[in-house]
mmCIF file of C-alpha atoms in Angstrom:
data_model
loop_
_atom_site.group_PDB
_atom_site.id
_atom_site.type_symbol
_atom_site.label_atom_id
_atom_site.label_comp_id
_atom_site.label_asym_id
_atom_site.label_seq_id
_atom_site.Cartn_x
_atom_site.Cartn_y
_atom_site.Cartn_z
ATOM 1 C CA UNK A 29 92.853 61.730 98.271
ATOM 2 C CA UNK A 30 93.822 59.860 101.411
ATOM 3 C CA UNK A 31 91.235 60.394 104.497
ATOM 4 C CA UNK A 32 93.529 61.787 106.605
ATOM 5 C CA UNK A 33 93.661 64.732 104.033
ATOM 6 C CA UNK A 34 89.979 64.426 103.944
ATOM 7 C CA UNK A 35 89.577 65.030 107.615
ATOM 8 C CA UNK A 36 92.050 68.674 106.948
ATOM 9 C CA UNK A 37 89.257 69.719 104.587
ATOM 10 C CA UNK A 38 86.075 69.036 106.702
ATOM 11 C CA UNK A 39 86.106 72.478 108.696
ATOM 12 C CA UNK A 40 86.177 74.352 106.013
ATOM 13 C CA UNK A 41 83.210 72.514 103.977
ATOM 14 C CA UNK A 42 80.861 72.309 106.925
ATOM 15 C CA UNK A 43 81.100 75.938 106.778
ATOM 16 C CA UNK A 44 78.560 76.350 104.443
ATOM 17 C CA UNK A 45 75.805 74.564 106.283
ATOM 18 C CA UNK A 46 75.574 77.671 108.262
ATOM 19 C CA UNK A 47 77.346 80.373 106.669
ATOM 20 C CA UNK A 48 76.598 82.966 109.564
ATOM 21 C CA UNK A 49 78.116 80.254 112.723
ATOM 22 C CA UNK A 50 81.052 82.099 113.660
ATOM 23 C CA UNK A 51 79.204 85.660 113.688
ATOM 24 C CA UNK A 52 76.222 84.707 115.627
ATOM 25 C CA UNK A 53 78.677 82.788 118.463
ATOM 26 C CA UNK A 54 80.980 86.094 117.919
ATOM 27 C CA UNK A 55 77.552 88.400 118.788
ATOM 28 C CA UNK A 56 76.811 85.947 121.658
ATOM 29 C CA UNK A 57 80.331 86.078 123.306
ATOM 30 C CA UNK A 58 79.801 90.076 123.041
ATOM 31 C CA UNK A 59 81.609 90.694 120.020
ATOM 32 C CA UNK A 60 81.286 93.055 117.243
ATOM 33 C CA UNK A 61 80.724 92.023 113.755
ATOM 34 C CA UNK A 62 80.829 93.794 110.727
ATOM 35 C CA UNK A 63 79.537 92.836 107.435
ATOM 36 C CA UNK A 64 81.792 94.076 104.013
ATOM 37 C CA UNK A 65 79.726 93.783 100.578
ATOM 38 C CA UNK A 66 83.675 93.965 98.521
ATOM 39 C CA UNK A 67 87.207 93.122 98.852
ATOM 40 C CA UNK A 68 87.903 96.609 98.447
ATOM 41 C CA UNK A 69 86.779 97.252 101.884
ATOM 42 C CA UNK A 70 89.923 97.344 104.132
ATOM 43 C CA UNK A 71 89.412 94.645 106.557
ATOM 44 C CA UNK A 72 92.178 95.282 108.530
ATOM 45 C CA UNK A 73 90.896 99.084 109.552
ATOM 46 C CA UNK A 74 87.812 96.954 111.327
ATOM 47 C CA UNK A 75 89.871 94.387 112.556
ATOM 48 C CA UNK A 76 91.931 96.618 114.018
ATOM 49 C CA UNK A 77 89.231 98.320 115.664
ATOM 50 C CA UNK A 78 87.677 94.976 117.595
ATOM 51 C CA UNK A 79 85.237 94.057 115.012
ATOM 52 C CA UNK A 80 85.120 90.360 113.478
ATOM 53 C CA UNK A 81 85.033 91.403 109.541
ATOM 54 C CA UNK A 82 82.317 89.196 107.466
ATOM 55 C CA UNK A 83 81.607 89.358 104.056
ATOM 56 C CA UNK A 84 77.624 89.725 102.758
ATOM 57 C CA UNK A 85 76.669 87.004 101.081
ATOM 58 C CA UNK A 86 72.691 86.403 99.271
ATOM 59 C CA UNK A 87 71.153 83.129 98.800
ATOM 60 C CA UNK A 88 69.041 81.172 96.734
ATOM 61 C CA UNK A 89 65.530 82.156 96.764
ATOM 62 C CA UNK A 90 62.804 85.175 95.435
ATOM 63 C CA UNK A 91 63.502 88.954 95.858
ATOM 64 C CA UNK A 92 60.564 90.440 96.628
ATOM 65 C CA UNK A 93 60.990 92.712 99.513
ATOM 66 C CA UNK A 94 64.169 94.069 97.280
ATOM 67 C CA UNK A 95 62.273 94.590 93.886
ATOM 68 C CA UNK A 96 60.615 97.368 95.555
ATOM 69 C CA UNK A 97 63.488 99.307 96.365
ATOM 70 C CA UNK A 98 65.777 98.493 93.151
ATOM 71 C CA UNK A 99 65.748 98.676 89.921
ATOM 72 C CA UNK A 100 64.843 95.348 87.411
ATOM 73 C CA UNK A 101 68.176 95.821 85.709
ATOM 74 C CA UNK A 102 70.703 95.646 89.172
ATOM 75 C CA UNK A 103 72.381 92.825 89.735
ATOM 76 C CA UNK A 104 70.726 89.440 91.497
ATOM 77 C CA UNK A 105 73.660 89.322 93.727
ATOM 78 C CA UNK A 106 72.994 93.109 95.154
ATOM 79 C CA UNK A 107 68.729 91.831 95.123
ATOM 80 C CA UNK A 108 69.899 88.969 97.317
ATOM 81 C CA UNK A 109 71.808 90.715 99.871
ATOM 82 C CA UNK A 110 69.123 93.340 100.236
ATOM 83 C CA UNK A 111 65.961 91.157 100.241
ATOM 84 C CA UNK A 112 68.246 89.413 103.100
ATOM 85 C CA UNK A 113 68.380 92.497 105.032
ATOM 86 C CA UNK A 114 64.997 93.733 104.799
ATOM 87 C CA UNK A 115 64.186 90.463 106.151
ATOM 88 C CA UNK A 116 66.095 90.919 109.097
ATOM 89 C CA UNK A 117 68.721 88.467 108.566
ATOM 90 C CA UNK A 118 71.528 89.731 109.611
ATOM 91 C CA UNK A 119 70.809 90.734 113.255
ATOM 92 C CA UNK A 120 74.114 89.418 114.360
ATOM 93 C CA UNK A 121 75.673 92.921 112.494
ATOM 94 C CA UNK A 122 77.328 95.896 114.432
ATOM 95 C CA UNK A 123 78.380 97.466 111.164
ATOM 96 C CA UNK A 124 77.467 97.344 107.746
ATOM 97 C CA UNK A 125 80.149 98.290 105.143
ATOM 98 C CA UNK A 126 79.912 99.133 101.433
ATOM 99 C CA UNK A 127 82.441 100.186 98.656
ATOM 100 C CA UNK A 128 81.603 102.328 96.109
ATOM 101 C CA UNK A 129 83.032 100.437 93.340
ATOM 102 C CA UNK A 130 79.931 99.744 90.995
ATOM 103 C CA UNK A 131 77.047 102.220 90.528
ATOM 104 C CA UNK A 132 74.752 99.277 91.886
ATOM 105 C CA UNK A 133 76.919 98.851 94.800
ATOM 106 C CA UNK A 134 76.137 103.110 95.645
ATOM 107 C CA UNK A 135 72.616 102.355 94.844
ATOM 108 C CA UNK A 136 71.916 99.340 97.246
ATOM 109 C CA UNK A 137 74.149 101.343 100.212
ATOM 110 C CA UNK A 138 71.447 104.470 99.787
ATOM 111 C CA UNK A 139 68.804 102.094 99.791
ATOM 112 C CA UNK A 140 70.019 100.173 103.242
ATOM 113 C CA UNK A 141 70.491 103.287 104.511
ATOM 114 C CA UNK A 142 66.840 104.461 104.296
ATOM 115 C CA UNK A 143 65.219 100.869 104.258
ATOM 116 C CA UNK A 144 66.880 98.668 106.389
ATOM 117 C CA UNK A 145 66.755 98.640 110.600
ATOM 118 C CA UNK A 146 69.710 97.997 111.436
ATOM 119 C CA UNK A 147 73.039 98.723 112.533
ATOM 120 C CA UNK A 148 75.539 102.017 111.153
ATOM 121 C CA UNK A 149 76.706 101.766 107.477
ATOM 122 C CA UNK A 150 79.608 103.182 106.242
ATOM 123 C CA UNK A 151 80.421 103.536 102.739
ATOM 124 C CA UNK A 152 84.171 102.803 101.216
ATOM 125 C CA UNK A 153 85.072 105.542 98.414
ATOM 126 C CA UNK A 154 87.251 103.736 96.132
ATOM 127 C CA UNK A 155 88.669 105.997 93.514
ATOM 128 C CA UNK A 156 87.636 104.746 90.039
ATOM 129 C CA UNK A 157 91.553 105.697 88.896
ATOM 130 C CA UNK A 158 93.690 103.352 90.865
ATOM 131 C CA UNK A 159 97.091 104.904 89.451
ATOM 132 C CA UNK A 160 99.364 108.206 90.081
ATOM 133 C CA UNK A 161 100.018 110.641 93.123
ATOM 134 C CA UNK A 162 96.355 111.888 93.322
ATOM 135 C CA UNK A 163 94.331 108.495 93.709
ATOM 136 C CA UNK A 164 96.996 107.773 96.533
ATOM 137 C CA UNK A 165 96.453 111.119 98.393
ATOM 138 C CA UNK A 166 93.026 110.530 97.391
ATOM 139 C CA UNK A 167 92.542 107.201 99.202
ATOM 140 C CA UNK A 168 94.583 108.258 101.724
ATOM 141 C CA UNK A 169 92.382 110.801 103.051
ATOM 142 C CA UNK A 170 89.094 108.256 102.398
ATOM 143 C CA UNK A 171 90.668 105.641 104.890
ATOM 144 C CA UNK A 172 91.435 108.125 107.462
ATOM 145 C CA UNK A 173 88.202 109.412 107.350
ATOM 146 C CA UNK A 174 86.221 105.608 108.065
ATOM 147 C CA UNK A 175 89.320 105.292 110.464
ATOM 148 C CA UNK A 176 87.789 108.082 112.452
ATOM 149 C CA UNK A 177 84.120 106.989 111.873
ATOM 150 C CA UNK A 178 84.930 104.065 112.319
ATOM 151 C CA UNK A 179 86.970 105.020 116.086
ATOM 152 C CA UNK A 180 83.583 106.914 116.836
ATOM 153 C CA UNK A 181 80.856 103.906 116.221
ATOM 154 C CA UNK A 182 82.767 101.589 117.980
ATOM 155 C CA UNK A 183 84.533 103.622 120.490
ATOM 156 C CA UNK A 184 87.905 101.868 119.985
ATOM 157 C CA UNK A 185 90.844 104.049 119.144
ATOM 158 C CA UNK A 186 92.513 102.439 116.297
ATOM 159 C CA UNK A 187 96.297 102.715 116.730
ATOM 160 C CA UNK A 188 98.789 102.305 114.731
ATOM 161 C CA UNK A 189 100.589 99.022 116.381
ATOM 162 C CA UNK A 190 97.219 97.271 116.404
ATOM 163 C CA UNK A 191 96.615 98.442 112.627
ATOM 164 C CA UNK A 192 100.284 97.100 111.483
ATOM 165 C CA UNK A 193 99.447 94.006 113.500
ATOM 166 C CA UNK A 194 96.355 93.728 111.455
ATOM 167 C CA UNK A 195 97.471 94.258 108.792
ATOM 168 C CA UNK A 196 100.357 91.376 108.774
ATOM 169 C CA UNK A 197 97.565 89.307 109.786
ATOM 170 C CA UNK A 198 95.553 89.787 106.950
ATOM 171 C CA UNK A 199 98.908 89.738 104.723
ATOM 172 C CA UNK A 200 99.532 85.895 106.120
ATOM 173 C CA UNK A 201 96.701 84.832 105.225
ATOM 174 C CA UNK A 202 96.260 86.203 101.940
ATOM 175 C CA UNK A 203 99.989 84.313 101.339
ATOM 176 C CA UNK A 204 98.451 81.265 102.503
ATOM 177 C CA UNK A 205 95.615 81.383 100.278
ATOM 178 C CA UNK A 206 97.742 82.291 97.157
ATOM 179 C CA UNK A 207 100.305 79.444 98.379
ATOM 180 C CA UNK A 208 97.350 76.756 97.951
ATOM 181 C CA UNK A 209 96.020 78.161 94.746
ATOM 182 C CA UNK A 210 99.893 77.724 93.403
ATOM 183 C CA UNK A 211 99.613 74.238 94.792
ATOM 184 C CA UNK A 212 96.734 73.420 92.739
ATOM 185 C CA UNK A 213 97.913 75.109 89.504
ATOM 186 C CA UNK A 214 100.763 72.603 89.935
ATOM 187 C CA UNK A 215 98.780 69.823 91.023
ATOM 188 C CA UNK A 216 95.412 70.390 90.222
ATOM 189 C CA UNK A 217 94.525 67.067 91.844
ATOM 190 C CA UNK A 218 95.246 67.806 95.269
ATOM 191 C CA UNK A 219 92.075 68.648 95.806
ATOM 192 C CA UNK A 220 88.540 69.231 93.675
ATOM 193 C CA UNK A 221 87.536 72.779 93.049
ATOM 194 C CA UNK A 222 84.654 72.513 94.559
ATOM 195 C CA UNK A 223 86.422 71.741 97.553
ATOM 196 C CA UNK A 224 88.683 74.449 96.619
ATOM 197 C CA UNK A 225 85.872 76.949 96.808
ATOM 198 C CA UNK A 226 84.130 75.409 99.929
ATOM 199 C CA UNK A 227 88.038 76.810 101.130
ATOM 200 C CA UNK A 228 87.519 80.268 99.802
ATOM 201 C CA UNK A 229 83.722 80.696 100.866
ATOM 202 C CA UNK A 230 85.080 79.819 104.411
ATOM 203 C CA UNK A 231 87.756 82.579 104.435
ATOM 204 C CA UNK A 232 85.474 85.143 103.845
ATOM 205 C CA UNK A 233 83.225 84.192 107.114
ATOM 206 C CA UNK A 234 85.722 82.754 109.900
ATOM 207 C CA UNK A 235 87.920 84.292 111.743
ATOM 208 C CA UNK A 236 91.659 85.080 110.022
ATOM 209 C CA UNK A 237 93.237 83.800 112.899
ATOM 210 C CA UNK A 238 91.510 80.108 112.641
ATOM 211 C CA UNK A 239 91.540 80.250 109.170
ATOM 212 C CA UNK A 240 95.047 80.809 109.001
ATOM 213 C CA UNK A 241 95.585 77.877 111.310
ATOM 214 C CA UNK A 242 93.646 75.586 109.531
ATOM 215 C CA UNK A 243 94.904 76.783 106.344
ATOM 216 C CA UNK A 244 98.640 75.615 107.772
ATOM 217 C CA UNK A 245 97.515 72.466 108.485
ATOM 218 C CA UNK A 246 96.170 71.021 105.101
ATOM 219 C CA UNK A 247 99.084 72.506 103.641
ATOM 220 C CA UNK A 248 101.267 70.660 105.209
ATOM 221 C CA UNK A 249 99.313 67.471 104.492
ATOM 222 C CA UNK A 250 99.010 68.553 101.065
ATOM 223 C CA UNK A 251 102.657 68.806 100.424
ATOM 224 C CA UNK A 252 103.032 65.299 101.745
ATOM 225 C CA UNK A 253 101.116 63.756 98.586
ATOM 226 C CA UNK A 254 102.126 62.480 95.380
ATOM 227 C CA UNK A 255 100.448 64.813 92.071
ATOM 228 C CA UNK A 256 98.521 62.328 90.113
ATOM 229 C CA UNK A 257 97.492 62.122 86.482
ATOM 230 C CA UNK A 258 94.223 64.105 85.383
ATOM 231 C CA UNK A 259 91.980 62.712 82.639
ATOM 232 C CA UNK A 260 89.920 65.207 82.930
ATOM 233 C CA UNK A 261 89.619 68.840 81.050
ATOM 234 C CA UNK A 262 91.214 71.684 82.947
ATOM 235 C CA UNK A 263 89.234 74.444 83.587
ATOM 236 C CA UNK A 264 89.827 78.201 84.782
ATOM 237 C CA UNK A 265 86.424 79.975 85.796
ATOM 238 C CA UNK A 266 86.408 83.678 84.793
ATOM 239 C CA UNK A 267 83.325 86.345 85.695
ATOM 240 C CA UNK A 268 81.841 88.389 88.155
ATOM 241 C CA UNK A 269 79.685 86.185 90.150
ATOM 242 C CA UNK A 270 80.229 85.652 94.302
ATOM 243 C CA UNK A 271 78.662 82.996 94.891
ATOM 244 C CA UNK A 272 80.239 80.310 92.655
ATOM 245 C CA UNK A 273 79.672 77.292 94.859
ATOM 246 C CA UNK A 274 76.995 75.439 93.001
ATOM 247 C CA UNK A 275 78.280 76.610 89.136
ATOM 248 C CA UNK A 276 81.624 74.999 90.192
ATOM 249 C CA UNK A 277 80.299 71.818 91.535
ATOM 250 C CA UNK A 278 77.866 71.336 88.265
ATOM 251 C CA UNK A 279 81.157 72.314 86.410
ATOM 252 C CA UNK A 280 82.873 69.697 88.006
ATOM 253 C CA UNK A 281 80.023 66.879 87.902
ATOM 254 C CA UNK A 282 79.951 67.190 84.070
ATOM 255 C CA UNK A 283 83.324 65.640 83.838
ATOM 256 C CA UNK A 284 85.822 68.410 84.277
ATOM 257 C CA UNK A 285 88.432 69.656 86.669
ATOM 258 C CA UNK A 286 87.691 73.256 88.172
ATOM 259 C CA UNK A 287 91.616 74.200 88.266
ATOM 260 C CA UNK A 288 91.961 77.874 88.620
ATOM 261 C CA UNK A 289 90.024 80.872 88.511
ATOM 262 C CA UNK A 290 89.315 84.866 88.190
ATOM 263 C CA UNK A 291 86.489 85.612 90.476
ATOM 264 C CA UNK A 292 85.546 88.320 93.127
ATOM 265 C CA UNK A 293 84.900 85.376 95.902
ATOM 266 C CA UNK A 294 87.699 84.129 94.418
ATOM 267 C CA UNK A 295 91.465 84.443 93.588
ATOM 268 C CA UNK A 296 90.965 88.316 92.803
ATOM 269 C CA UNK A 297 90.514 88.165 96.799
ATOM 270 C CA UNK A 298 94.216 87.581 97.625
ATOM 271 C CA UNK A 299 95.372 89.987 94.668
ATOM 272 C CA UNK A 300 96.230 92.440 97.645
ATOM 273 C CA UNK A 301 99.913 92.753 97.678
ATOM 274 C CA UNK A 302 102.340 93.510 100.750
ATOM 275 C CA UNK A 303 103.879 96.852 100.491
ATOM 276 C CA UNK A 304 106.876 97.980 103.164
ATOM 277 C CA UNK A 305 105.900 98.689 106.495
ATOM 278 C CA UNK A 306 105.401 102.437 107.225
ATOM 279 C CA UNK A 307 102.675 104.648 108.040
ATOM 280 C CA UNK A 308 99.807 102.181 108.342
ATOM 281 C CA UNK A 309 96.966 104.094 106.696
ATOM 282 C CA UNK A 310 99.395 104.971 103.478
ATOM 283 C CA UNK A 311 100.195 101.342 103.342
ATOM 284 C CA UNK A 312 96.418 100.224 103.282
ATOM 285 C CA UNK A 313 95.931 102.720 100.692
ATOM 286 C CA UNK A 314 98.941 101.273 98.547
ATOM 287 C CA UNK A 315 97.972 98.119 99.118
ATOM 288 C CA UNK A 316 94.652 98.624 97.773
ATOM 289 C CA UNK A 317 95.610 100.493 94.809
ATOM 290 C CA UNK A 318 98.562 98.022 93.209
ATOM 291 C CA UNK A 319 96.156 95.518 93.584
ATOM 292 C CA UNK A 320 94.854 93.398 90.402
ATOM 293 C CA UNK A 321 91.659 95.728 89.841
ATOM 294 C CA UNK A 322 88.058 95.169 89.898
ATOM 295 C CA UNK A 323 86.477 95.443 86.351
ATOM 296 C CA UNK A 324 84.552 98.661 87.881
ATOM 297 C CA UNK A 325 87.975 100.276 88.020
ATOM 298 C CA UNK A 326 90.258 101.732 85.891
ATOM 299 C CA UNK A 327 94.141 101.263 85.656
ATOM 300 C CA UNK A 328 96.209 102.534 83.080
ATOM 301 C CA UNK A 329 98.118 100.120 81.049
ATOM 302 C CA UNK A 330 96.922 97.345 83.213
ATOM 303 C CA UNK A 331 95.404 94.508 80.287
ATOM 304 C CA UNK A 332 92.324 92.667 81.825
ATOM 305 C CA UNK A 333 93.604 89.359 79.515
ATOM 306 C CA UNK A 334 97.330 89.096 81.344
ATOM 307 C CA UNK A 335 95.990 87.271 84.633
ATOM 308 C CA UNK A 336 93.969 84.734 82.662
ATOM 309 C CA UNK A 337 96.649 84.220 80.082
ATOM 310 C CA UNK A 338 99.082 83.895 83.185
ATOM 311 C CA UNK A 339 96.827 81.428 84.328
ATOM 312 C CA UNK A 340 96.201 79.178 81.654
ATOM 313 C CA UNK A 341 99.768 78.744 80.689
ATOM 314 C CA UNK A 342 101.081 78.145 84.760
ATOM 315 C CA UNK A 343 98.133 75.385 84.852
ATOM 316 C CA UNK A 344 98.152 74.186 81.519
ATOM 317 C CA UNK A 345 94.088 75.057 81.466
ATOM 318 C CA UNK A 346 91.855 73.472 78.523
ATOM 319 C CA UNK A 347 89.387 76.064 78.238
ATOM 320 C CA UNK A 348 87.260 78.979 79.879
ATOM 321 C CA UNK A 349 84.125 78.919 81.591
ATOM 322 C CA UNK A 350 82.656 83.048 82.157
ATOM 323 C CA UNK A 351 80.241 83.210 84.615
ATOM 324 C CA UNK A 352 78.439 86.569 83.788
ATOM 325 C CA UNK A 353 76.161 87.879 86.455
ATOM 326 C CA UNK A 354 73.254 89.171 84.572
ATOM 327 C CA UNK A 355 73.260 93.237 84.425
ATOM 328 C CA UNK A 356 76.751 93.297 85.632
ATOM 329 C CA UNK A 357 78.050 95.914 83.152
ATOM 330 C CA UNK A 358 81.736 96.557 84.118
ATOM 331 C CA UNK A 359 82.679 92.773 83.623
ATOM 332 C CA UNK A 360 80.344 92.812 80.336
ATOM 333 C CA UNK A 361 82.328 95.468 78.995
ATOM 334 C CA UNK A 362 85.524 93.487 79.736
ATOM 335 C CA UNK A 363 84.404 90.052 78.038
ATOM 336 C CA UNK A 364 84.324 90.867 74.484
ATOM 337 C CA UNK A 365 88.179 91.936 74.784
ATOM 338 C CA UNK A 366 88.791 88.807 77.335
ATOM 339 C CA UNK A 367 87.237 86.863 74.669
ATOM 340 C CA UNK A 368 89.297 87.975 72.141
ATOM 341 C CA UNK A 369 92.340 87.704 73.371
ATOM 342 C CA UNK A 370 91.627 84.098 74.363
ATOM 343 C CA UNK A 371 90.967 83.447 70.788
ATOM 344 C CA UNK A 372 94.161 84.337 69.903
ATOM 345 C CA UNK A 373 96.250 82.140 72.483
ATOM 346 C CA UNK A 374 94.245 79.735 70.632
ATOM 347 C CA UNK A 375 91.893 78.898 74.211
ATOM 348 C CA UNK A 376 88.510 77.799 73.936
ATOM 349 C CA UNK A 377 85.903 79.816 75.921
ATOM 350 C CA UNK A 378 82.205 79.546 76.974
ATOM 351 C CA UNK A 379 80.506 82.643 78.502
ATOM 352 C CA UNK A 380 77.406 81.639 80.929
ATOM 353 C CA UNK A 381 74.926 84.436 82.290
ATOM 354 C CA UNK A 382 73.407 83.544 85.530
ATOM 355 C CA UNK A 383 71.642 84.669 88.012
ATOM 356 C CA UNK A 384 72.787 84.388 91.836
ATOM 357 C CA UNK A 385 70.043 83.943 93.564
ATOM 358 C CA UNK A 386 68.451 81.151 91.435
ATOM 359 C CA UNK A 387 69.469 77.649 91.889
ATOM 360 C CA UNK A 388 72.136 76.827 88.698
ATOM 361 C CA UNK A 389 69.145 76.093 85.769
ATOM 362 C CA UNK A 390 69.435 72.760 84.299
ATOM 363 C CA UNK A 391 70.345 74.278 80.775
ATOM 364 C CA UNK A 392 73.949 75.444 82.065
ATOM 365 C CA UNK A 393 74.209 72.089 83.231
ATOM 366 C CA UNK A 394 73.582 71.095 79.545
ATOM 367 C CA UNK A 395 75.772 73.883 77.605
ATOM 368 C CA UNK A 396 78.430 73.157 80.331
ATOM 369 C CA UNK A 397 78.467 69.344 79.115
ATOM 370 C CA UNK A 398 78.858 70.429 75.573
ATOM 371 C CA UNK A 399 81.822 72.597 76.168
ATOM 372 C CA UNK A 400 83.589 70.042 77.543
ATOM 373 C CA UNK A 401 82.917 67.259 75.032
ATOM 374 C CA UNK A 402 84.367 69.580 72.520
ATOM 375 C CA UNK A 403 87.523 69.723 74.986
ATOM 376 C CA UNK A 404 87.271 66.057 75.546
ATOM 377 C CA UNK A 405 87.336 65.331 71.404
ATOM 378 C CA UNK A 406 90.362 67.418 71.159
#
């Protein structure tokens, strides 16, 4: 990669050394911020309404202020975020949102509610059918209600021009992020994944408008190089972790190519298709439900295994890497099929559980480099 390129991708890797910049500066310059725990929250209804929409994330590090207040079996991505919160770590919040997707998801938003000082939570109520007339009337009614709630905490009347225009912003860059994961499924050597993911962590916790910009502007230096020749084993990472960063970079130091993926923090993010423009609220809700879906929900006839296989044959991907978040049940349920049907495309597969809090342990580092020596010998 030249250094010119290298320069494009700077902003969005210095990102992570403080993951919280832009929405402490946004609090300071008398902004409101509002945290989202799921892509199923509609970020456009709190754009629209003058908040700067920031997703949750946890960190590295003990639970203990959490373990009090959940269960041992939820997940260590839900511990994080909470322990984070009890702490008092997100004072830069004007709004905390939660779906209800996963029952652990309901859990920790009952829990903030009663445990945590801070700012007004509102809770998402995704149906669990995301298919037919009733889920659309359903979800329908659910966004028009946080619309309202939403109008009354932060005294901004949401209209419709300002929800379209939201909307379309949203919808840009969601294009532009699926536009640079094509690029790599092409090219896979355009850039690492690692920095492919420092790119996606970024999205979720800068502003759409300067994301989008910046966004533009390694494209366009991207299209302006040559693909070279990989020697390496292609990999797609599958699961239900958010916090990838430091699985893909051990990934990637044991000698292969992170070249795709199937994650929440992740390409599942941009899933969120453009529908006609109309009413604004039954757009959201369409939008939301012809989406590829979370493991937590159901959609008829939809097959868990087509995106992957999709995947694997557009980037010609060597094997599978699942990154299962420990007591995650709806993606456990999923992986024996995924498994399966990986098996008989004839893909190799390796299923990881890990914990999101913890540092990545030294024996996935190990089983990692085994999976791809056998990829290697073949």
């Amino acid at each position: 990669m030249s250094l010119e390129v290298r320069e494009f991708i700077k902003p969005f890797v210095s990102v992570s050394e403080d993951l919280y910049y832009f929405s402490k500066q946004a609090k300071k310059n008398g902004e409101m911020v509002a945290g989202f725990m799921c892509t199923y929250s509609p970020q456009e209804l709190f754009h629209a309404a003058g908040y700067f929409p920031v997703r949750i994330i946890g960190k590295d590090g003990g639970t203990p202020l959490a373990d009090q207040w959940l269960q041992p079996y939820a997940c260590s991505f839900a511990k994080s975020v909470l322990n984070m919160g009890l702490s008092g770590d997100y004072p830069f919040l004007d709004l905390m949102v939660f779906s209800h997707t996963c029952d652990t998801m309901q859990n920790l938003a009952d829990v903030w509610r009663r445990r945590v000082n801070g700012p007004p939570v509102i809770i998402v109520s995704t149906p669990n059918l995301s298919a037919g007339d009733l889920s659309l009337t359903y979800l329908k009614r659910e966004l028009t209600r946080v619309k309202e709630e939403v109008e009354k905490i932060s005294g901004n009347k949401i209209a419709d021009d300002k929800l379209l225009n939201s909307i379309n912003l949203y919808n840009k860059h969601r294009d532009n992020m699926k536009l640079l994961y094509d690029m790599r499924r092409k090219s896979p050597t355009l850039i690492t994944g690692t920095e492919m993911f420092a790119i996606v962590l970024s999205s979720f916790v800068m502003k759409k408008e300067e994301h989008n910009k910046l966004l533009e502007e390694l494209i366009q230096q991207l299209e302006k190089m040559a693909p070279e020749n990989i020697a390496k084993p292609k990999i797609l990472v599958g699961g239900s972790v958010c916090q990838a960063q430091g699985f893909i970079q051990t990934i990637e130091s044991s000698g292969a190519l992170v070249c795709d993926d199937d994650l929440c923090m992740g390409s599942r993010a941009y899933v969120i298709p453009s529908v006609p423009e109309g009413d604004p609220i039954e757009m959201l809700a369409q939008m939301y439900l012809l989406r590829i879906p979370c493991p937590a929900i159901h959609k008829p006839g939809y097959d868990p295994a087509g995106p992957y296989i999709d995947k694997i044959k557009a980037g010609n991907i060597d094997g599978v890497i699942f990154l299962q978040t420990k007591f995650c049940d709806p993606y456990g349920f999923n992986y024996p099929y995924l498994r399966k049907r990986l098996e008989q495309e004839g893909i190799p597969s390796l299923l990881l559980e890990v914990e999101q809090n913890q540092p990545v342990a030294e024996s996935f580092h190990t089983r990692v480099e085994a999976f791809i020596e056998t990829l290697s010998a073949k």
